[in-house]
mmCIF file of C-alpha atoms in Angstrom:
data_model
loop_
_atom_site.group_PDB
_atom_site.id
_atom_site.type_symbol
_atom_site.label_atom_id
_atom_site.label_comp_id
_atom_site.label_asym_id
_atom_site.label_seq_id
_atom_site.Cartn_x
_atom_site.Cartn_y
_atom_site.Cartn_z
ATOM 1 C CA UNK A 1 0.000 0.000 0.000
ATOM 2 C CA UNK A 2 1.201 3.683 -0.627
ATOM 3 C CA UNK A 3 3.637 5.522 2.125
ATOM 4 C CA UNK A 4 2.473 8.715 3.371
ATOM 5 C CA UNK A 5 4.451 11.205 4.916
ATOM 6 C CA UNK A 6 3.254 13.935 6.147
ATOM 7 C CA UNK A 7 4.269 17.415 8.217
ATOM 8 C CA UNK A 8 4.924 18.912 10.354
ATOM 9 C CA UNK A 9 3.390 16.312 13.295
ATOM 10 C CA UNK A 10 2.527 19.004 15.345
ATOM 11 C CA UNK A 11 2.300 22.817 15.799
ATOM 12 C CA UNK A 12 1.101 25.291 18.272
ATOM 13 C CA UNK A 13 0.496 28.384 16.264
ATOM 14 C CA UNK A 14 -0.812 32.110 17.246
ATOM 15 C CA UNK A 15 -4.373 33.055 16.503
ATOM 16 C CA UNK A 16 -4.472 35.186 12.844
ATOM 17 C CA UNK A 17 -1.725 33.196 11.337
ATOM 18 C CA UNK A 18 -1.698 30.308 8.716
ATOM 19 C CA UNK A 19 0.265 26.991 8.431
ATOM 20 C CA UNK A 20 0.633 24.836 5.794
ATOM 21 C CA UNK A 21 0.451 21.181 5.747
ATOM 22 C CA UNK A 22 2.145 19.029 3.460
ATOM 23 C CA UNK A 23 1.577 15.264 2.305
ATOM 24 C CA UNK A 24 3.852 13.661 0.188
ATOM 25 C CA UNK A 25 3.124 9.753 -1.570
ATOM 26 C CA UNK A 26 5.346 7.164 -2.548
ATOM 27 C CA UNK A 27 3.230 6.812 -5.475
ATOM 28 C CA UNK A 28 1.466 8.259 -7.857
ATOM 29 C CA UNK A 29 -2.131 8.572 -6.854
ATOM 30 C CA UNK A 30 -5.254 10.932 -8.451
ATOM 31 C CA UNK A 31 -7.003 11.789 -5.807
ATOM 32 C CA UNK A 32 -5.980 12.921 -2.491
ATOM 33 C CA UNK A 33 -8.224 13.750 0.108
ATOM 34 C CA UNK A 34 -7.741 16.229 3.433
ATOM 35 C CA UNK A 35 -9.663 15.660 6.743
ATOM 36 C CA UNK A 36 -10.271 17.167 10.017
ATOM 37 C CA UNK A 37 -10.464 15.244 13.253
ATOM 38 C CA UNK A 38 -12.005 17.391 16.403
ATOM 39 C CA UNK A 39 -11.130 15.546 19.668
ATOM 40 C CA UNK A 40 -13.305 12.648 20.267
ATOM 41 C CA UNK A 41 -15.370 13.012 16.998
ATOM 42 C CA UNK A 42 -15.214 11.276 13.860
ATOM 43 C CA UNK A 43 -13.283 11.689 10.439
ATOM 44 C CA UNK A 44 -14.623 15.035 8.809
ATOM 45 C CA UNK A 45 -13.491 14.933 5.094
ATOM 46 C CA UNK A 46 -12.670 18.743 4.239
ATOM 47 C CA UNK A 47 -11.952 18.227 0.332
ATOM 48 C CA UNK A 48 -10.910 15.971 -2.277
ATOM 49 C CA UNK A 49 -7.532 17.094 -4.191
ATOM 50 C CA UNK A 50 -7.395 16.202 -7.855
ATOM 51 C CA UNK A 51 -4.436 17.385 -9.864
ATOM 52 C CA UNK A 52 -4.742 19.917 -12.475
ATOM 53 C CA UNK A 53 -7.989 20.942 -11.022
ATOM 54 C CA UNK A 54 -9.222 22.481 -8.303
ATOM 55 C CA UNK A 55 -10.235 21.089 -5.272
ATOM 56 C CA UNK A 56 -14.127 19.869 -4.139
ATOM 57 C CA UNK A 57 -14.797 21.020 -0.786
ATOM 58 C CA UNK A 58 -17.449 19.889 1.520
ATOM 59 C CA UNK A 59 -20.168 21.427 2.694
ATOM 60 C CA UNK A 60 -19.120 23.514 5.828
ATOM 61 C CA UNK A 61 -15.636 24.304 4.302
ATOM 62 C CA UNK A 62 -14.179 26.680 1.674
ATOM 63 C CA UNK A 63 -11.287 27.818 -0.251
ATOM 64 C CA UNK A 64 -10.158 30.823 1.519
ATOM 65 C CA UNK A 65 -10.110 29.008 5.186
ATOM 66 C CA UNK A 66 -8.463 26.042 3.863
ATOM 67 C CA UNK A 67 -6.702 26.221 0.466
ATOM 68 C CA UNK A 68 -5.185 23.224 -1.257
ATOM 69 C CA UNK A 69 -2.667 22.794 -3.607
ATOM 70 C CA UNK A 70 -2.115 19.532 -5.894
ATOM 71 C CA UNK A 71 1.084 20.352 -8.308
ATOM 72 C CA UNK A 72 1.538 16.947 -9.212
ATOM 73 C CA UNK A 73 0.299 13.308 -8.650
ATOM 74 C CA UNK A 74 2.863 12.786 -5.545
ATOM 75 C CA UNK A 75 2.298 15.440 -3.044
ATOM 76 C CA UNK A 76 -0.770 18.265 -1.890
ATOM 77 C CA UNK A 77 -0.327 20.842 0.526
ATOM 78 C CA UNK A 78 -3.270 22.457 2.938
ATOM 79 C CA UNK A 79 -3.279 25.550 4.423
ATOM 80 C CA UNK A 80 -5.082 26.193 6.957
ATOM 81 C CA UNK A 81 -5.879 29.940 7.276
ATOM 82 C CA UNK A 82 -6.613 32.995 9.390
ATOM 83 C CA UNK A 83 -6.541 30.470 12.733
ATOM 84 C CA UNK A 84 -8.758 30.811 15.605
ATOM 85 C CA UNK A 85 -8.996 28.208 18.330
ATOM 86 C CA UNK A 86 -11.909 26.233 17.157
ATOM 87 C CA UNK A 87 -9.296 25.321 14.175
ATOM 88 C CA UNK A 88 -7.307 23.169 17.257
ATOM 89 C CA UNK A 89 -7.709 19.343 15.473
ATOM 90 C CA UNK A 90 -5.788 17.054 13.999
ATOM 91 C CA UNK A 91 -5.746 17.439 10.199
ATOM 92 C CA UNK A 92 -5.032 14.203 7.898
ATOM 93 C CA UNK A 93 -4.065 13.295 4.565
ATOM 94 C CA UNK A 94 -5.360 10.234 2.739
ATOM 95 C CA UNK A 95 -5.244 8.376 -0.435
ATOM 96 C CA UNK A 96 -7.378 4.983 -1.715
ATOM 97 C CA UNK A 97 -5.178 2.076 -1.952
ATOM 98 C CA UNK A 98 -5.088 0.747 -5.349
ATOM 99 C CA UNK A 99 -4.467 -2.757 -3.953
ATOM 100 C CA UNK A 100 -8.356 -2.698 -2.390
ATOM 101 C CA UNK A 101 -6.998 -2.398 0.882
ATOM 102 C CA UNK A 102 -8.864 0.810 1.540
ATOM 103 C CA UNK A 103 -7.646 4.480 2.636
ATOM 104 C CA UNK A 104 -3.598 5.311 3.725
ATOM 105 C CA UNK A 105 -3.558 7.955 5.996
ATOM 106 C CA UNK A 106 -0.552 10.232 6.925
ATOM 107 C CA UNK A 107 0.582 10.391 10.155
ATOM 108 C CA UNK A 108 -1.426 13.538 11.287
ATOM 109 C CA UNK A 109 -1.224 16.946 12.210
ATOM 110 C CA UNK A 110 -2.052 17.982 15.679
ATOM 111 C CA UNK A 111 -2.637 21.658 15.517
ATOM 112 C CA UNK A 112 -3.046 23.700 18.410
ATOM 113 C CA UNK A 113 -4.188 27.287 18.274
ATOM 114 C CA UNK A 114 -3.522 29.787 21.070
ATOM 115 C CA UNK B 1 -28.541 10.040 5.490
ATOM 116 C CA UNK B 2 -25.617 8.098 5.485
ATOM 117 C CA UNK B 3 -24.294 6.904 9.319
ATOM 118 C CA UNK B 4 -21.945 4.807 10.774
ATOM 119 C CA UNK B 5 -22.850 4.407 14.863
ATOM 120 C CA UNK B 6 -20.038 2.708 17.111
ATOM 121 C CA UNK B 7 -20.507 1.147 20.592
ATOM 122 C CA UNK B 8 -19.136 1.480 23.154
ATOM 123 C CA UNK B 9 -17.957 4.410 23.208
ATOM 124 C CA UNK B 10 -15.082 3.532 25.178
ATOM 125 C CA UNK B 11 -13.675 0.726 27.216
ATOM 126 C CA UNK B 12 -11.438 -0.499 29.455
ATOM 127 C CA UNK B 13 -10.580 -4.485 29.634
ATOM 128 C CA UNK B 14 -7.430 -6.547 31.233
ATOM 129 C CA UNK B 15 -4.744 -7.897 28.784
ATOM 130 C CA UNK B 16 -5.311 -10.962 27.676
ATOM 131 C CA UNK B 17 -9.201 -10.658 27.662
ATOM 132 C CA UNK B 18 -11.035 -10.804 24.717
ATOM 133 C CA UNK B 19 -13.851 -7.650 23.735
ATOM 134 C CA UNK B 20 -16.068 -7.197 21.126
ATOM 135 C CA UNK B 21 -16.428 -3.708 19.660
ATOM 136 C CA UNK B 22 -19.493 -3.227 17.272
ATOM 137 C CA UNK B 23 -20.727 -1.105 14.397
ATOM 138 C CA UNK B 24 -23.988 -0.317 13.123
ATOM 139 C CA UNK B 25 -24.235 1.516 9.553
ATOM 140 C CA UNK B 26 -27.359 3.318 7.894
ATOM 141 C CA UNK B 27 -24.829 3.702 4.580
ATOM 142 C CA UNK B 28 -26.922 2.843 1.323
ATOM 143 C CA UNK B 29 -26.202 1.335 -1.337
ATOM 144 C CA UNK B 30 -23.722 -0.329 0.934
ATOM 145 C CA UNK B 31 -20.254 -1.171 -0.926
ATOM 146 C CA UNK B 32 -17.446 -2.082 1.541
ATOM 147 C CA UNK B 33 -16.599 -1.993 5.370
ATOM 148 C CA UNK B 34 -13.457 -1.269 7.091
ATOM 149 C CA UNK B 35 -12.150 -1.105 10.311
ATOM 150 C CA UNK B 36 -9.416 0.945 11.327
ATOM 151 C CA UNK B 37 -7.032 1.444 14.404
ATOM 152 C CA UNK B 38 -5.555 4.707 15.685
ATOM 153 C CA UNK B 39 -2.888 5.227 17.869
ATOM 154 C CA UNK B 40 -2.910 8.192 20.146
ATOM 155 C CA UNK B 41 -1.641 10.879 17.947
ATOM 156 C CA UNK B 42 -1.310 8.914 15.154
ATOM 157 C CA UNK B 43 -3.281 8.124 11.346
ATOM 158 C CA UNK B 44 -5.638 5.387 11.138
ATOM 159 C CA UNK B 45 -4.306 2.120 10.173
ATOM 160 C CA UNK B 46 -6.251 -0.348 8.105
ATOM 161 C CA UNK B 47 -7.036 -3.752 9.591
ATOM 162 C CA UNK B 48 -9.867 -5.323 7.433
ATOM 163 C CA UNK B 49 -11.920 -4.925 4.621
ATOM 164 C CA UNK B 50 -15.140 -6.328 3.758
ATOM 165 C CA UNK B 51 -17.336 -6.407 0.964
ATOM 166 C CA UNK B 52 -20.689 -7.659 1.140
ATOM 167 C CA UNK B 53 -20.346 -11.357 0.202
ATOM 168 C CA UNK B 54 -18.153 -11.461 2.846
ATOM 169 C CA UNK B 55 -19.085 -12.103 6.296
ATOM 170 C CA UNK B 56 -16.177 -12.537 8.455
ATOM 171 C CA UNK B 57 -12.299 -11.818 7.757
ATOM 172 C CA UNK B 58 -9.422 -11.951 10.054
ATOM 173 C CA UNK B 59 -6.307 -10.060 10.775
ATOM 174 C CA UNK B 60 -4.193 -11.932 13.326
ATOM 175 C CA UNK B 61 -5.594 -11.286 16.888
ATOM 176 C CA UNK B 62 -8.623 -8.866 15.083
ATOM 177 C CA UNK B 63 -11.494 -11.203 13.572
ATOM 178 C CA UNK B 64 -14.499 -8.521 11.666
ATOM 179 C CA UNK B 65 -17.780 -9.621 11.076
ATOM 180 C CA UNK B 66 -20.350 -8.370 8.548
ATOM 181 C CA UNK B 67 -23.948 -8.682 8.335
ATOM 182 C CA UNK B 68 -25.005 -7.109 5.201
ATOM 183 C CA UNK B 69 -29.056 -7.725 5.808
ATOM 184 C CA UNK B 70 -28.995 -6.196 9.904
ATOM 185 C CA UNK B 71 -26.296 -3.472 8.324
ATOM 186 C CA UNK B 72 -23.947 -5.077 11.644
ATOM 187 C CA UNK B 73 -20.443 -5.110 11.864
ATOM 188 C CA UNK B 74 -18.273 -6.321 14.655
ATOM 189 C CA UNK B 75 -14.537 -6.592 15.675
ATOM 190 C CA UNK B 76 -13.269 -8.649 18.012
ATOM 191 C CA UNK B 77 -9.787 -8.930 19.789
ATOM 192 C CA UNK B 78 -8.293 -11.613 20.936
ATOM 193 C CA UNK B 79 -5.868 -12.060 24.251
ATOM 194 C CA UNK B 80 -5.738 -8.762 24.555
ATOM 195 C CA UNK B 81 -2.182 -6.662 24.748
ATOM 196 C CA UNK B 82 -1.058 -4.199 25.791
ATOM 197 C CA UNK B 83 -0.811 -2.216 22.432
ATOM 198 C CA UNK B 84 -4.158 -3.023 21.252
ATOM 199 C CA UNK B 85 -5.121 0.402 23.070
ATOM 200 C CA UNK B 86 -6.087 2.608 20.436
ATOM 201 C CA UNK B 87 -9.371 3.972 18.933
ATOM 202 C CA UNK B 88 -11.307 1.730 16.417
ATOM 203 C CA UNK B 89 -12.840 3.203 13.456
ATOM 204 C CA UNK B 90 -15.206 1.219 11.438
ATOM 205 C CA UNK B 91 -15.818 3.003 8.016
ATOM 206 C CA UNK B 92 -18.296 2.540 5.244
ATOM 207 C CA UNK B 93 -18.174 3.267 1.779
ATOM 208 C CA UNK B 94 -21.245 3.374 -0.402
ATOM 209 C CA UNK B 95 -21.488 1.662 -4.290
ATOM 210 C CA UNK B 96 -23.327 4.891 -5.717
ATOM 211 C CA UNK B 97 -20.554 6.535 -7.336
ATOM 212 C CA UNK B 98 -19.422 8.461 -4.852
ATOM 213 C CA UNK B 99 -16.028 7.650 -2.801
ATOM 214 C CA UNK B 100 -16.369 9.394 -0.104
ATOM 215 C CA UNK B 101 -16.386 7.305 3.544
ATOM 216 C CA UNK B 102 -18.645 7.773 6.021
ATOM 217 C CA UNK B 103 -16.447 7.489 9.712
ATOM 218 C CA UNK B 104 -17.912 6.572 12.772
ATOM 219 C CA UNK B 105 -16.767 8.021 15.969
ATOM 220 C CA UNK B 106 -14.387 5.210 17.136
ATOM 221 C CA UNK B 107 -14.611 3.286 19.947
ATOM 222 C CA UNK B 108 -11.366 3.842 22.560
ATOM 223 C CA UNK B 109 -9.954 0.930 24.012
ATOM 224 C CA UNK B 110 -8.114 0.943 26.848
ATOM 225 C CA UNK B 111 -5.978 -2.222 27.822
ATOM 226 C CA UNK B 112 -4.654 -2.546 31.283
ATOM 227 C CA UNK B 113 -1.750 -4.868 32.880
#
């Protein structure tokens, strides 16, 4: 199955600012996909990230809070913009394993907002 | 409306017990089922899939059921360890054309020595 990495792991980050997220695959994939995960809740998917398009957002979430890139087949980035606290979550990556062994997930990224 | 309901919420067992974590689903038209472990700060990991001819599939110590007419699901563990404490996610993924999952919550499990 494909190798995720993503970063950074964690951050603690000042209210107003932005921070990127980055997920990079061992393999070429064509759709990537970005969730949100508020303590003790469920998998939120934020958007799906095709390349050479732009990304489909889910209801409850849009471009200018949470902007995606897809340059190429390999890697996306999210940003995640203008942070208040209620942004605090862990944000993850994910791709569908070609191999029918469902979704890869990154590692995570535990963002804190003060 | 598509829903994926998880019980219990959380528990707590000895190691080397055995517990049954289950998973209800409202998900229509119903195309696979997965359960997934997370580690505290971690990504979920994968541990079975299950389409719906299939009604039972194992993973080591983790044995999933299905039961595609009740819309069921269960996982059980086996002798317990240790590392088994996580979260459990069982997922659902509809046939209509759309790929998008629907999570449930997780159940935590929490294995003490």
């Amino acid at each position: 199955s494909a190798v995720i990495s993503q970063k950074p792991s964690r951050d603690i980050c000042q209210r107003g600012t932005s921070l990127t997220i980055q997920c990079q695959v061992d393999s070429q994939v064509t759709m990537m996909f970005w969730y949100r995960q508020q303590p003790g809740q469920s998998l939120t998917l934020i958007a799906t990230a095709n390349q050479g398009s732009e990304a489909t957002y889910e209801s409850g979430f849009v471009i200018d809070k949470f902007p995606i890139s897809r340059p190429n087949l390999t890697f996306s980035t999210l940003t995640v913009s203008n942070m208040s606290p209620e942004d605090s979550s862990i944000y993850l990556c994910s791709v569908e394993d070609l191999a029918g062994n469902g979704y890869t997930f990154g590692s995570g990224t535990r963002l804190t907002v003060v | 409306k598509n829903q994926v309901e998880q019980s219990p919420q959380s528990l707590i067992i000895l190691e080397g017990k055995n517990c049954t974590l289950q998973c209800n689903y409202t998900v229509s038209p119903f195309s696979n089922l997965r359960w997934y472990k997370q580690d505290t700060g971690r990504g979920p990991v994968s541990l079975t899939i299950m389409t719906f001819s299939e009604n039972t599939k194992s993973n080591g110590r983790y044995t999933a059921t299905l039961d595609a007419d009740t819309k069921q699901s269960s996982l059980h563990i086996t002798a317990s360890q240790l590392s088994d404490s996580a979260s459990y996610i069982c997922v659902v993924t509809t046939s209509g054309g759309s790929y998008i999952p629907t999570f449930g919550r997780g159940t935590s499990l929490i294995v003490h020595p």
